[in-house]
Amino acid sequence: MEKKCITNLRHKEFYPIKGVGYEGFFRGYFYYKNQYVTHENFADLYDDGATPDPAAWNGEFALILQTSNDIVLVTDKKRSIPLFYTLNESNAWIVQDHLEPNSTMSIQKVAEEELLLAGFVAGEKTLFQNWYQLEVASIVHLNERASKHLYYSYVIEKEHDSIDAFAEELAHILNELFDDLVIRLAGRRIVLPLSGGFDSRIIALLLKDRGLSDSIVTFTYGRPGNGEATVSKEIADRLGLKWKYFAYDKAMWEDLYKSKLWQDYVLYASNGTSAAHLQDFPSTKLLVEEESLQNAVFIPGHSLDFLGGSHLPYEAIIDKEFTTKEVVDFIVLKHFRLWQKTGGLGYTDSDIYNSVTKEVSNYTNLTNERVTSIIDEWNWKERQAKFIINSVRVYEYFDQDWSMPLWDDRLIYFFSKIPVDLKYKKYLYDYTLHKMYPDFYPYPQKPGPENSLRNKYGLLYPLLRKIYRKKNLYRKYFDEPMEWFGIYPTYKQYVESLTFKKDGQKYSDPYNINSFIVKDTIEMMKEITK
């Protein structure tokens, strides 16, 4: 019996598609065999008789396809456009591109703890019972039950070549994908969040080289005189790009955080899977108003620094055979730290540890090359996709478009094959940028163990880290260059917020501003669903 599919899509660019034996919805684009595919010509690809193979699609897309006997959902290799599904009481599948709470929903405990500690919900779960999300590079078939498989893995064998050969290849990829981007942008207004860091800088340079300076407006924000804004203006001035600055202060954050606008945005952006992106929210609103932007394309610098190796710990690149527990510790201790839970997360009795262990246990031969790929793949599938990339919801909220060229599939493929000695601390990436634009990027020194504080301080590291973190907690209310701890009107209220109890457990030592946002988000969701 054919399953019924009810679609509930809020984004206007989820266009209907229809062909021989199927119908559905498509949003975004992809390249396939040198063909640029959108909703307008999707039928040309599918009706040729070839079975769609998303592993060969390079782009930013989501697909809902229904045939006479199947319902198929597909996401790209970065989950840039989320999809959610559930089975309703009438035994029909509901598919949505958003997930907002209501009184018929209930919150599941494991997902709540993941969101609280990491800022996102791992795997296919969502914060809400019986609602599921598509992960990166996923195909889900909805029949009598849901079945899924991932069509791409980041964990592959490494290639070996000289750094100059790899740098030449990377430079070629960057130029090629920006040539493609310029064609897609034709005539559009371009907005660059220009932090002054390496990623946003390379976007500005490559677009300027292609003659798009007059179409670009750059912006940054924060406390007046902060270092990022200073560098950002210097880069914009050197490139002759329009630059705008938005001052942040505590009073602004207090007003914003209490506003209905912020609450509405949180419901729009979190989708029961992650914290809402905070830092671009005020500046995007102001920029859209001041520049009268209409469907401009925002191009954030996500996330070439990650692909390039910036998140790899020194301890994981050591040439040795690792245990499963060591790999799980690398992942859990890095990503589940927004709050410190009394007693920590037990290795054998924690749902979080058990879930990560299950994934890592799929791999054997745990050399440093494989372990660093496993660490990056987990980060890519979870934090990068669900938290970092999900930040583009802020541009959508203000009716603007976006693109993420530094997450192009060609870059994903390239860095998945790079050996760890060239990838650690972005050595190859930084070397390539210097070769391409020596006046804008310094020559990098090959990093070593001196970059690891754990290696530097040895047995004293846990104690020193605890002392530093505690001291930093009480100081950052005054020192934070983005001023966002102004969400608490007084220092006393901020200090009182540094601990709380839930289900008999004490949570303390918040890691950053997202610690507070996820806690408040969960409370909001509980209030709506109770």
Short mmCIF file of C-alpha atoms in Angstrom, two decimals:
data_model
loop_
_atom_site.label_atom_id
_atom_site.label_comp_id
_atom_site.label_asym_id
_atom_site.label_seq_id
_atom_site.Cartn_x
_atom_site.Cartn_y
_atom_site.Cartn_z
CA MET A 1 0.00 0.00 0.00
CA GLU A 2 1.35 3.42 -0.94
CA LYS A 3 2.35 5.56 2.00
CA LYS A 4 0.97 9.06 2.06
CA CYS A 5 3.43 11.94 2.39
CA ILE A 6 2.32 15.30 3.79
CA THR A 7 4.83 18.07 3.14
CA ASN A 8 4.93 21.26 5.20
CA LEU A 9 7.60 23.56 3.75
CA ARG A 10 8.08 27.12 4.90
CA HIS A 11 10.91 28.28 2.65
CA LYS A 12 9.70 29.89 -0.56
CA GLU A 13 12.53 28.38 -2.62
CA PHE A 14 11.40 24.80 -2.05
CA TYR A 15 10.01 24.43 -5.57
CA PRO A 16 7.74 21.65 -6.82
CA ILE A 17 9.25 19.20 -9.33
CA LYS A 18 7.49 16.64 -11.45
CA GLY A 19 8.52 14.05 -14.00
CA VAL A 20 7.70 10.63 -15.35
CA GLY A 21 6.63 8.52 -12.37
CA TYR A 22 7.49 10.97 -9.62
CA GLU A 23 6.79 14.33 -8.04
CA GLY A 24 8.26 16.21 -5.14
CA PHE A 25 10.13 19.31 -4.04
CA PHE A 26 13.66 20.57 -4.56
CA ARG A 27 15.58 23.47 -3.06
CA GLY A 28 19.06 24.60 -4.01
CA TYR A 29 21.41 23.51 -6.78
CA PHE A 30 24.09 20.98 -7.64
CA TYR A 31 26.59 20.23 -10.38
CA TYR A 32 26.48 16.83 -12.02
CA LYS A 33 28.74 15.88 -14.94
CA ASN A 34 29.36 19.56 -15.71
CA GLN A 35 25.63 20.26 -15.70
CA TYR A 36 24.20 22.92 -13.38
CA VAL A 37 20.99 21.50 -11.91
CA THR A 38 18.15 23.34 -10.17
CA HIS A 39 14.42 22.68 -9.83
CA GLU A 40 14.02 24.02 -13.36
CA ASN A 41 15.97 21.25 -15.08
CA PHE A 42 15.94 18.49 -12.46
CA ALA A 43 13.57 16.48 -14.65
CA ASP A 44 16.17 16.46 -17.44
CA LEU A 45 18.48 14.55 -15.13
CA TYR A 46 15.95 12.21 -13.58
CA ASP A 47 13.91 11.47 -16.69
CA ASP A 48 16.96 10.36 -18.63
CA GLY A 49 16.42 6.97 -17.04
CA ALA A 50 19.50 7.16 -14.81
CA THR A 51 19.02 6.56 -11.10
CA PRO A 52 19.94 9.75 -9.20
CA ASP A 53 23.27 9.36 -7.43
CA PRO A 54 23.69 12.18 -4.87
CA ALA A 55 27.25 11.02 -4.11
CA ALA A 56 28.14 12.55 -7.49
CA TRP A 57 26.21 15.78 -6.87
CA ASN A 58 28.20 18.81 -5.76
CA GLY A 59 26.09 21.58 -4.27
CA GLU A 60 23.73 22.92 -1.63
CA PHE A 61 20.41 21.14 -1.87
CA ALA A 62 17.59 19.15 -0.30
CA LEU A 63 15.25 16.82 -2.17
CA ILE A 64 11.86 15.29 -1.42
CA LEU A 65 10.85 12.73 -4.03
CA GLN A 66 7.73 10.58 -4.11
CA THR A 67 7.12 7.73 -6.55
CA SER A 68 4.33 5.18 -6.66
CA ASN A 69 6.02 3.01 -4.07
CA ASP A 70 8.62 5.15 -2.32
CA ILE A 71 9.24 8.44 -0.53
CA VAL A 72 12.88 9.55 -0.73
CA LEU A 73 14.57 12.38 1.19
CA VAL A 74 18.10 13.53 0.34
CA THR A 75 20.46 16.07 1.89
CA ASP A 76 23.76 17.42 0.60
CA LYS A 77 27.17 16.72 2.13
CA LYS A 78 26.85 19.51 4.67
CA ARG A 79 23.14 19.47 5.61
CA SER A 80 22.89 23.08 4.50
CA ILE A 81 19.09 22.72 4.11
CA PRO A 82 17.54 20.70 6.96
CA LEU A 83 14.72 18.19 6.58
CA PHE A 84 12.63 16.55 9.32
CA TYR A 85 10.11 13.74 9.32
CA THR A 86 7.68 11.83 11.55
CA LEU A 87 4.85 9.33 11.24
CA ASN A 88 1.50 10.75 12.34
CA GLU A 89 -1.45 9.03 14.01
CA SER A 90 -3.05 8.34 10.61
CA ASN A 91 0.05 6.40 9.55
CA ALA A 92 1.10 9.08 7.06
CA TRP A 93 4.60 10.52 6.83
CA ILE A 94 5.00 14.22 7.53
CA VAL A 95 8.06 15.91 6.01
CA GLN A 96 9.08 19.47 6.93
CA ASP A 97 12.01 21.83 6.43
CA HIS A 98 11.48 23.27 9.91
CA LEU A 99 10.57 22.03 13.36
CA GLU A 100 8.77 24.29 15.81
CA PRO A 101 7.40 23.06 19.16
CA ASN A 102 3.74 22.84 20.06
CA SER A 103 1.66 21.38 22.88
CA THR A 104 1.39 17.97 21.18
CA MET A 105 5.17 17.43 21.34
CA SER A 106 7.29 16.07 24.16
CA ILE A 107 11.00 16.47 24.81
CA GLN A 108 13.28 13.44 24.96
CA LYS A 109 15.86 13.38 27.74
CA VAL A 110 18.90 12.12 25.81
CA ALA A 111 18.48 14.81 23.16
CA GLU A 112 17.97 17.46 25.85
CA GLU A 113 21.28 16.57 27.50
CA GLU A 114 23.11 16.57 24.16
CA LEU A 115 21.74 19.99 23.27
CA LEU A 116 22.59 21.35 26.70
CA LEU A 117 26.18 20.05 26.69
CA ALA A 118 27.09 20.38 23.01
CA GLY A 119 24.74 22.95 21.50
CA PHE A 120 23.30 20.42 19.04
CA VAL A 121 21.47 17.08 18.99
CA ALA A 122 23.54 14.21 17.60
CA GLY A 123 22.55 11.59 15.05
CA GLU A 124 19.07 11.46 13.54
CA LYS A 125 17.33 12.47 16.77
CA THR A 126 15.79 15.85 17.47
CA LEU A 127 14.83 17.42 20.77
CA PHE A 128 11.29 16.16 20.25
CA GLN A 129 10.02 12.60 20.60
CA ASN A 130 9.30 10.81 17.29
CA TRP A 131 10.67 13.61 15.14
CA TYR A 132 13.84 12.86 13.18
CA GLN A 133 16.33 14.88 11.18
CA LEU A 134 18.33 14.01 8.09
CA GLU A 135 22.05 13.97 8.70
CA VAL A 136 24.72 15.08 6.23
CA ALA A 137 25.00 13.07 3.00
CA SER A 138 21.86 11.10 3.84
CA ILE A 139 19.24 9.26 1.84
CA VAL A 140 16.14 8.31 3.80
CA HIS A 141 13.41 6.05 2.40
CA LEU A 142 9.99 6.38 4.04
CA ASN A 143 7.93 3.24 3.54
CA GLU A 144 6.41 1.12 6.31
CA ARG A 145 9.35 2.37 8.34
CA ALA A 146 12.17 4.81 7.78
CA SER A 147 15.47 3.47 6.51
CA LYS A 148 18.58 5.51 5.86
CA HIS A 149 22.09 5.28 4.57
CA LEU A 150 24.97 7.73 4.26
CA TYR A 151 26.24 8.01 0.71
CA TYR A 152 29.63 9.53 1.58
CA SER A 153 32.34 8.94 4.19
CA TYR A 154 35.14 11.32 5.08
CA VAL A 155 37.31 8.46 6.35
CA ILE A 156 39.46 7.41 3.40
CA GLU A 157 43.07 6.44 2.75
CA LYS A 158 45.49 9.36 2.56
CA GLU A 159 47.50 10.34 -0.48
CA HIS A 160 51.14 11.32 -0.30
CA ASP A 161 52.74 14.09 -2.31
CA SER A 162 54.85 17.19 -1.79
CA ILE A 163 53.36 20.19 -0.03
CA ASP A 164 53.86 22.26 -3.19
CA ALA A 165 51.93 19.74 -5.30
CA PHE A 166 49.06 19.72 -2.82
CA ALA A 167 49.14 23.54 -2.57
CA GLU A 168 48.93 23.85 -6.35
CA GLU A 169 45.95 21.48 -6.40
CA LEU A 170 44.18 23.38 -3.61
CA ALA A 171 44.74 26.72 -5.33
CA HIS A 172 43.29 25.28 -8.54
CA ILE A 173 40.19 24.02 -6.67
CA LEU A 174 39.64 27.40 -5.00
CA ASN A 175 39.88 29.24 -8.31
CA GLU A 176 37.64 26.74 -10.07
CA LEU A 177 34.86 26.82 -7.49
CA PHE A 178 34.91 30.64 -7.36
CA ASP A 179 34.63 30.73 -11.15
CA ASP A 180 31.47 28.65 -10.72
CA LEU A 181 30.26 30.87 -7.88
CA VAL A 182 30.58 34.05 -9.95
CA ILE A 183 28.30 32.58 -12.61
CA ARG A 184 25.70 31.66 -9.98
CA LEU A 185 25.90 35.13 -8.41
CA ALA A 186 25.37 36.97 -11.71
CA GLY A 187 23.96 40.41 -10.90
CA ARG A 188 23.33 39.67 -7.22
CA ARG A 189 24.29 41.88 -4.28
CA ILE A 190 27.00 40.12 -2.24
CA VAL A 191 27.44 40.47 1.53
CA LEU A 192 30.61 39.28 3.27
CA PRO A 193 30.79 38.93 7.06
CA LEU A 194 34.46 40.00 7.13
CA SER A 195 36.00 39.01 10.45
CA GLY A 196 39.56 39.63 9.31
CA GLY A 197 40.36 35.92 9.66
CA PHE A 198 41.87 33.81 6.91
CA ASP A 199 38.60 32.29 5.65
CA SER A 200 36.58 35.45 5.04
CA ARG A 201 39.71 37.12 3.66
CA ILE A 202 40.20 34.51 0.93
CA ILE A 203 36.56 34.92 -0.13
CA ALA A 204 37.06 38.68 -0.48
CA LEU A 205 40.29 38.24 -2.46
CA LEU A 206 38.90 35.66 -4.86
CA LEU A 207 35.73 37.67 -5.53
CA LYS A 208 37.69 40.87 -6.07
CA ASP A 209 39.95 39.07 -8.55
CA ARG A 210 36.81 38.23 -10.52
CA GLY A 211 35.74 41.83 -10.79
CA LEU A 212 32.91 41.84 -8.27
CA SER A 213 34.16 44.60 -5.94
CA ASP A 214 31.30 46.97 -6.77
CA SER A 215 28.73 44.30 -5.87
CA ILE A 216 30.19 43.60 -2.43
CA VAL A 217 29.45 45.07 0.96
CA THR A 218 31.47 43.78 3.92
CA PHE A 219 30.67 44.14 7.59
CA THR A 220 31.87 43.34 11.06
CA TYR A 221 30.79 44.15 14.61
CA GLY A 222 31.62 44.11 18.29
CA ARG A 223 32.85 46.45 20.98
CA PRO A 224 34.39 49.60 19.47
CA GLY A 225 38.12 49.15 18.96
CA ASN A 226 38.09 45.34 19.10
CA GLY A 227 40.89 43.59 17.24
CA GLU A 228 38.71 41.74 14.72
CA ALA A 229 37.03 44.94 13.56
CA THR A 230 40.39 46.68 13.17
CA VAL A 231 41.79 43.92 10.95
CA SER A 232 38.51 43.67 9.03
CA LYS A 233 38.60 47.37 8.11
CA GLU A 234 42.25 47.14 7.07
CA ILE A 235 41.47 44.26 4.70
CA ALA A 236 38.39 45.99 3.25
CA ASP A 237 40.34 49.23 2.72
CA ARG A 238 43.22 47.44 1.01
CA LEU A 239 40.80 45.69 -1.34
CA GLY A 240 38.67 48.77 -1.97
CA LEU A 241 35.50 47.13 -0.62
CA LYS A 242 32.58 48.86 1.06
CA TRP A 243 32.80 48.22 4.80
CA LYS A 244 30.24 48.68 7.54
CA TYR A 245 30.71 48.38 11.28
CA PHE A 246 28.05 47.74 13.92
CA ALA A 247 28.85 48.52 17.53
CA TYR A 248 27.73 45.99 20.14
CA ASP A 249 27.29 46.86 23.80
CA LYS A 250 25.68 45.33 26.86
CA ALA A 251 22.57 47.50 26.70
CA MET A 252 21.89 46.36 23.15
CA TRP A 253 22.18 42.70 24.12
CA GLU A 254 19.89 43.13 27.13
CA ASP A 255 17.18 44.69 24.98
CA LEU A 256 17.58 42.16 22.17
CA TYR A 257 17.62 39.06 24.34
CA LYS A 258 14.32 40.03 25.97
CA SER A 259 12.63 40.94 22.70
CA LYS A 260 9.94 39.02 20.85
CA LEU A 261 12.12 39.30 17.74
CA TRP A 262 14.82 37.20 19.39
CA GLN A 263 12.33 34.63 20.69
CA ASP A 264 10.78 34.28 17.23
CA TYR A 265 14.21 33.90 15.67
CA VAL A 266 15.20 31.18 18.16
CA LEU A 267 12.09 29.21 17.23
CA TYR A 268 12.88 29.70 13.55
CA ALA A 269 16.56 28.79 13.71
CA SER A 270 16.95 26.11 16.37
CA ASN A 271 14.63 23.53 14.76
CA GLY A 272 14.87 21.31 17.82
CA THR A 273 18.44 20.45 16.84
CA SER A 274 20.83 23.26 17.77
CA ALA A 275 21.45 26.59 19.44
CA ALA A 276 20.40 29.63 17.41
CA HIS A 277 23.31 31.61 15.97
CA LEU A 278 23.76 34.78 18.03
CA GLN A 279 26.65 36.88 16.84
CA ASP A 280 25.47 37.89 13.34
CA PHE A 281 21.86 38.47 14.37
CA PRO A 282 21.90 42.19 15.34
CA SER A 283 24.29 43.23 12.55
CA THR A 284 22.37 41.32 9.88
CA LYS A 285 19.13 43.02 10.92
CA LEU A 286 20.72 46.47 10.81
CA LEU A 287 22.58 45.82 7.57
CA VAL A 288 19.45 44.63 5.77
CA GLU A 289 17.63 47.77 6.91
CA GLU A 290 20.40 50.26 6.16
CA GLU A 291 21.30 48.81 2.76
CA SER A 292 17.68 47.99 1.80
CA LEU A 293 18.83 44.50 0.89
CA GLN A 294 16.49 42.29 -1.10
CA ASN A 295 17.51 38.68 -1.56
CA ALA A 296 21.18 39.52 -1.31
CA VAL A 297 23.63 36.62 -1.06
CA PHE A 298 25.51 36.36 2.25
CA ILE A 299 28.77 34.44 1.95
CA PRO A 300 30.11 33.49 5.40
CA GLY A 301 33.56 31.96 5.74
CA HIS A 302 32.34 28.57 6.97
CA SER A 303 34.32 26.37 7.39
CA LEU A 304 37.59 25.97 5.58
CA ASP A 305 39.62 26.35 8.76
CA PHE A 306 37.92 23.18 10.03
CA LEU A 307 38.45 21.27 6.78
CA GLY A 308 42.03 22.52 6.79
CA GLY A 309 42.75 20.86 10.15
CA SER A 310 42.31 23.56 12.79
CA HIS A 311 40.30 21.32 15.14
CA LEU A 312 42.71 18.38 15.36
CA PRO A 313 44.37 17.86 18.76
CA TYR A 314 48.10 17.25 18.82
CA GLU A 315 47.57 14.09 20.87
CA ALA A 316 45.65 12.54 17.95
CA ILE A 317 48.40 13.06 15.37
CA ILE A 318 51.02 11.07 17.29
CA ASP A 319 52.16 8.01 15.31
CA LYS A 320 50.69 5.17 17.38
CA GLU A 321 47.79 2.73 17.53
CA PHE A 322 44.86 4.23 19.45
CA THR A 323 42.16 2.52 21.49
CA THR A 324 38.46 3.10 20.85
CA LYS A 325 38.17 4.80 24.24
CA GLU A 326 40.93 7.28 23.38
CA VAL A 327 39.14 8.26 20.18
CA VAL A 328 35.79 8.60 21.96
CA ASP A 329 37.45 10.80 24.59
CA PHE A 330 38.86 13.08 21.88
CA ILE A 331 35.30 13.62 20.60
CA VAL A 332 33.30 13.77 23.83
CA LEU A 333 35.69 15.96 25.81
CA LYS A 334 35.91 18.50 22.99
CA HIS A 335 32.27 18.72 21.97
CA PHE A 336 30.20 18.06 25.10
CA ARG A 337 31.54 20.83 27.29
CA LEU A 338 29.13 23.78 27.23
CA TRP A 339 28.40 22.92 30.86
CA GLN A 340 30.34 20.81 33.34
CA LYS A 341 28.06 18.21 34.88
CA THR A 342 28.65 17.05 38.46
CA GLY A 343 30.54 13.78 38.27
CA GLY A 344 31.17 14.22 34.56
CA LEU A 345 30.01 11.84 31.84
CA GLY A 346 30.70 8.25 32.82
CA TYR A 347 32.33 6.23 30.06
CA THR A 348 30.12 3.17 30.53
CA ASP A 349 26.88 4.64 31.87
CA SER A 350 26.44 7.74 29.70
CA ASP A 351 24.10 7.73 26.70
CA ILE A 352 26.38 10.28 25.06
CA TYR A 353 29.50 8.13 25.51
CA ASN A 354 27.64 5.02 24.39
CA SER A 355 26.39 6.73 21.23
CA VAL A 356 29.82 8.02 20.22
CA THR A 357 31.41 4.67 21.11
CA LYS A 358 28.97 2.89 18.82
CA GLU A 359 30.01 5.08 15.90
CA VAL A 360 33.75 4.85 16.56
CA SER A 361 33.51 1.08 16.99
CA ASN A 362 32.67 0.78 13.29
CA TYR A 363 36.34 1.48 12.57
CA THR A 364 39.42 -0.66 13.10
CA ASN A 365 43.12 -0.05 12.50
CA LEU A 366 43.10 3.11 14.59
CA THR A 367 46.28 4.77 13.34
CA ASN A 368 46.76 8.50 13.65
CA GLU A 369 45.71 9.01 10.01
CA ARG A 370 42.47 7.14 10.51
CA VAL A 371 41.75 8.56 13.98
CA THR A 372 42.11 12.16 12.82
CA SER A 373 39.70 11.41 9.96
CA ILE A 374 37.20 9.85 12.39
CA ILE A 375 37.44 12.88 14.67
CA ASP A 376 36.91 15.24 11.75
CA GLU A 377 34.06 13.18 10.30
CA TRP A 378 32.16 13.22 13.59
CA ASN A 379 32.75 16.97 13.91
CA TRP A 380 31.67 17.51 10.28
CA LYS A 381 28.47 15.48 10.65
CA GLU A 382 27.49 16.92 14.01
CA ARG A 383 28.86 20.28 15.18
CA GLN A 384 29.77 21.75 11.81
CA ALA A 385 26.53 20.75 10.08
CA LYS A 386 24.07 21.31 12.89
CA PHE A 387 25.57 24.31 14.64
CA ILE A 388 28.08 26.14 12.42
CA ILE A 389 26.38 25.69 9.05
CA ASN A 390 22.95 26.11 10.62
CA SER A 391 23.97 29.72 11.32
CA VAL A 392 22.79 30.62 7.78
CA ARG A 393 19.26 30.51 9.20
CA VAL A 394 19.94 34.06 10.44
CA TYR A 395 20.17 35.31 6.85
CA GLU A 396 17.03 33.42 5.87
CA TYR A 397 15.18 34.90 8.82
CA PHE A 398 15.74 38.36 7.33
CA ASP A 399 14.69 37.13 3.84
CA GLN A 400 18.18 36.95 2.39
CA ASP A 401 20.01 34.22 0.47
CA TRP A 402 23.35 32.57 1.27
CA SER A 403 26.09 30.39 -0.18
CA MET A 404 29.05 28.62 1.43
CA PRO A 405 31.79 28.18 -1.18
CA LEU A 406 34.37 27.17 1.43
CA TRP A 407 32.25 24.05 2.08
CA ASP A 408 32.23 23.09 -1.59
CA ASP A 409 32.34 19.31 -2.07
CA ARG A 410 35.61 19.65 -3.96
CA LEU A 411 37.21 21.02 -0.79
CA ILE A 412 35.67 18.26 1.32
CA TYR A 413 37.12 15.63 -1.02
CA PHE A 414 40.50 17.34 -1.15
CA PHE A 415 41.09 17.65 2.57
CA SER A 416 39.80 14.15 3.31
CA LYS A 417 42.86 12.76 1.49
CA ILE A 418 45.52 15.03 3.04
CA PRO A 419 47.96 13.32 5.47
CA VAL A 420 47.80 14.59 9.00
CA ASP A 421 51.34 16.01 9.14
CA LEU A 422 50.30 18.56 6.49
CA LYS A 423 46.81 19.08 7.82
CA TYR A 424 47.51 19.68 11.53
CA LYS A 425 46.95 23.33 12.54
CA LYS A 426 46.07 24.20 8.91
CA TYR A 427 49.68 23.99 7.78
CA LEU A 428 48.92 23.11 4.14
CA TYR A 429 45.96 25.49 4.02
CA ASP A 430 47.97 28.43 5.39
CA TYR A 431 50.90 27.55 3.12
CA THR A 432 48.59 27.59 0.08
CA LEU A 433 47.08 30.95 1.00
CA HIS A 434 50.57 32.42 1.36
CA LYS A 435 51.55 31.07 -2.06
CA MET A 436 48.39 32.55 -3.60
CA TYR A 437 48.44 35.93 -1.84
CA PRO A 438 51.79 36.52 -0.09
CA ASP A 439 50.89 40.14 0.71
CA PHE A 440 47.83 39.07 2.68
CA TYR A 441 48.97 35.85 4.38
CA PRO A 442 52.21 35.26 6.31
CA TYR A 443 54.47 32.31 5.61
CA PRO A 444 53.48 29.61 8.13
CA GLN A 445 55.90 27.65 10.27
CA LYS A 446 55.18 23.93 10.44
CA PRO A 447 53.45 23.36 13.81
CA GLY A 448 54.61 20.79 16.32
CA PRO A 449 53.99 19.66 19.91
CA GLU A 450 54.53 23.19 21.21
CA ASN A 451 50.96 23.90 20.04
CA SER A 452 49.55 21.45 22.59
CA LEU A 453 49.06 22.88 26.07
CA ARG A 454 48.34 19.37 27.33
CA ASN A 455 51.73 18.26 26.01
CA LYS A 456 53.46 21.39 27.35
CA TYR A 457 52.15 21.20 30.92
CA GLY A 458 51.80 17.42 31.26
CA LEU A 459 50.20 16.25 34.51
CA LEU A 460 49.59 19.83 35.61
CA TYR A 461 47.41 20.55 32.57
CA PRO A 462 44.00 19.51 34.05
CA LEU A 463 44.56 21.61 37.19
CA LEU A 464 45.91 24.64 35.32
CA ARG A 465 43.07 24.42 32.81
CA LYS A 466 40.51 24.34 35.62
CA ILE A 467 42.07 27.37 37.32
CA TYR A 468 42.27 29.33 34.07
CA ARG A 469 38.70 28.49 33.12
CA LYS A 470 37.35 29.50 36.53
CA LYS A 471 39.25 32.80 36.48
CA ASN A 472 38.15 33.47 32.90
CA LEU A 473 34.50 32.88 33.79
CA TYR A 474 34.43 35.75 36.23
CA ARG A 475 36.49 38.07 34.03
CA LYS A 476 34.83 37.59 30.64
CA TYR A 477 31.70 39.54 31.59
CA PHE A 478 33.90 42.64 31.32
CA ASP A 479 36.47 41.49 28.73
CA GLU A 480 34.36 39.85 26.01
CA PRO A 481 34.87 41.94 22.82
CA MET A 482 31.39 41.04 21.53
CA GLU A 483 29.81 42.24 24.83
CA TRP A 484 27.16 39.52 24.65
CA PHE A 485 27.11 38.84 28.36
CA GLY A 486 24.99 41.95 28.48
CA ILE A 487 22.07 39.50 28.19
CA TYR A 488 22.42 39.72 31.98
CA PRO A 489 21.74 43.32 33.11
CA THR A 490 24.06 43.14 36.12
CA TYR A 491 27.26 41.33 37.01
CA LYS A 492 25.49 39.79 39.99
CA GLN A 493 22.87 38.21 37.73
CA TYR A 494 25.63 36.90 35.48
CA VAL A 495 27.45 35.29 38.41
CA GLU A 496 24.21 33.73 39.66
CA SER A 497 23.71 32.18 36.21
CA LEU A 498 27.01 30.28 36.29
CA THR A 499 25.43 27.27 38.01
CA PHE A 500 22.05 25.58 37.99
CA LYS A 501 20.47 22.26 38.91
CA LYS A 502 18.49 19.91 36.69
CA ASP A 503 17.16 16.47 37.60
CA GLY A 504 19.23 16.45 40.76
CA GLN A 505 22.46 17.20 38.90
CA LYS A 506 24.50 20.37 39.22
CA TYR A 507 25.70 22.10 36.04
CA SER A 508 28.44 24.71 36.28
CA ASP A 509 31.36 26.41 34.50
CA PRO A 510 29.65 27.47 31.25
CA TYR A 511 32.07 27.36 28.32
CA ASN A 512 30.83 30.31 26.26
CA ILE A 513 27.74 32.34 25.39
CA ASN A 514 26.13 29.32 23.73
CA SER A 515 26.00 27.63 27.12
CA PHE A 516 23.44 30.19 28.26
CA ILE A 517 21.56 30.23 24.95
CA VAL A 518 20.94 26.47 24.88
CA LYS A 519 19.83 26.44 28.50
CA ASP A 520 17.30 29.21 27.81
CA THR A 521 16.25 27.59 24.53
CA ILE A 522 15.44 24.32 26.26
CA GLU A 523 13.42 26.15 28.92
CA MET A 524 11.50 27.94 26.15
CA MET A 525 10.77 24.65 24.37
CA LYS A 526 9.58 23.04 27.61
CA GLU A 527 7.27 25.94 28.30
CA ILE A 528 5.72 25.68 24.84
CA THR A 529 5.31 21.90 24.91
CA LYS A 530 4.05 21.44 28.45
#
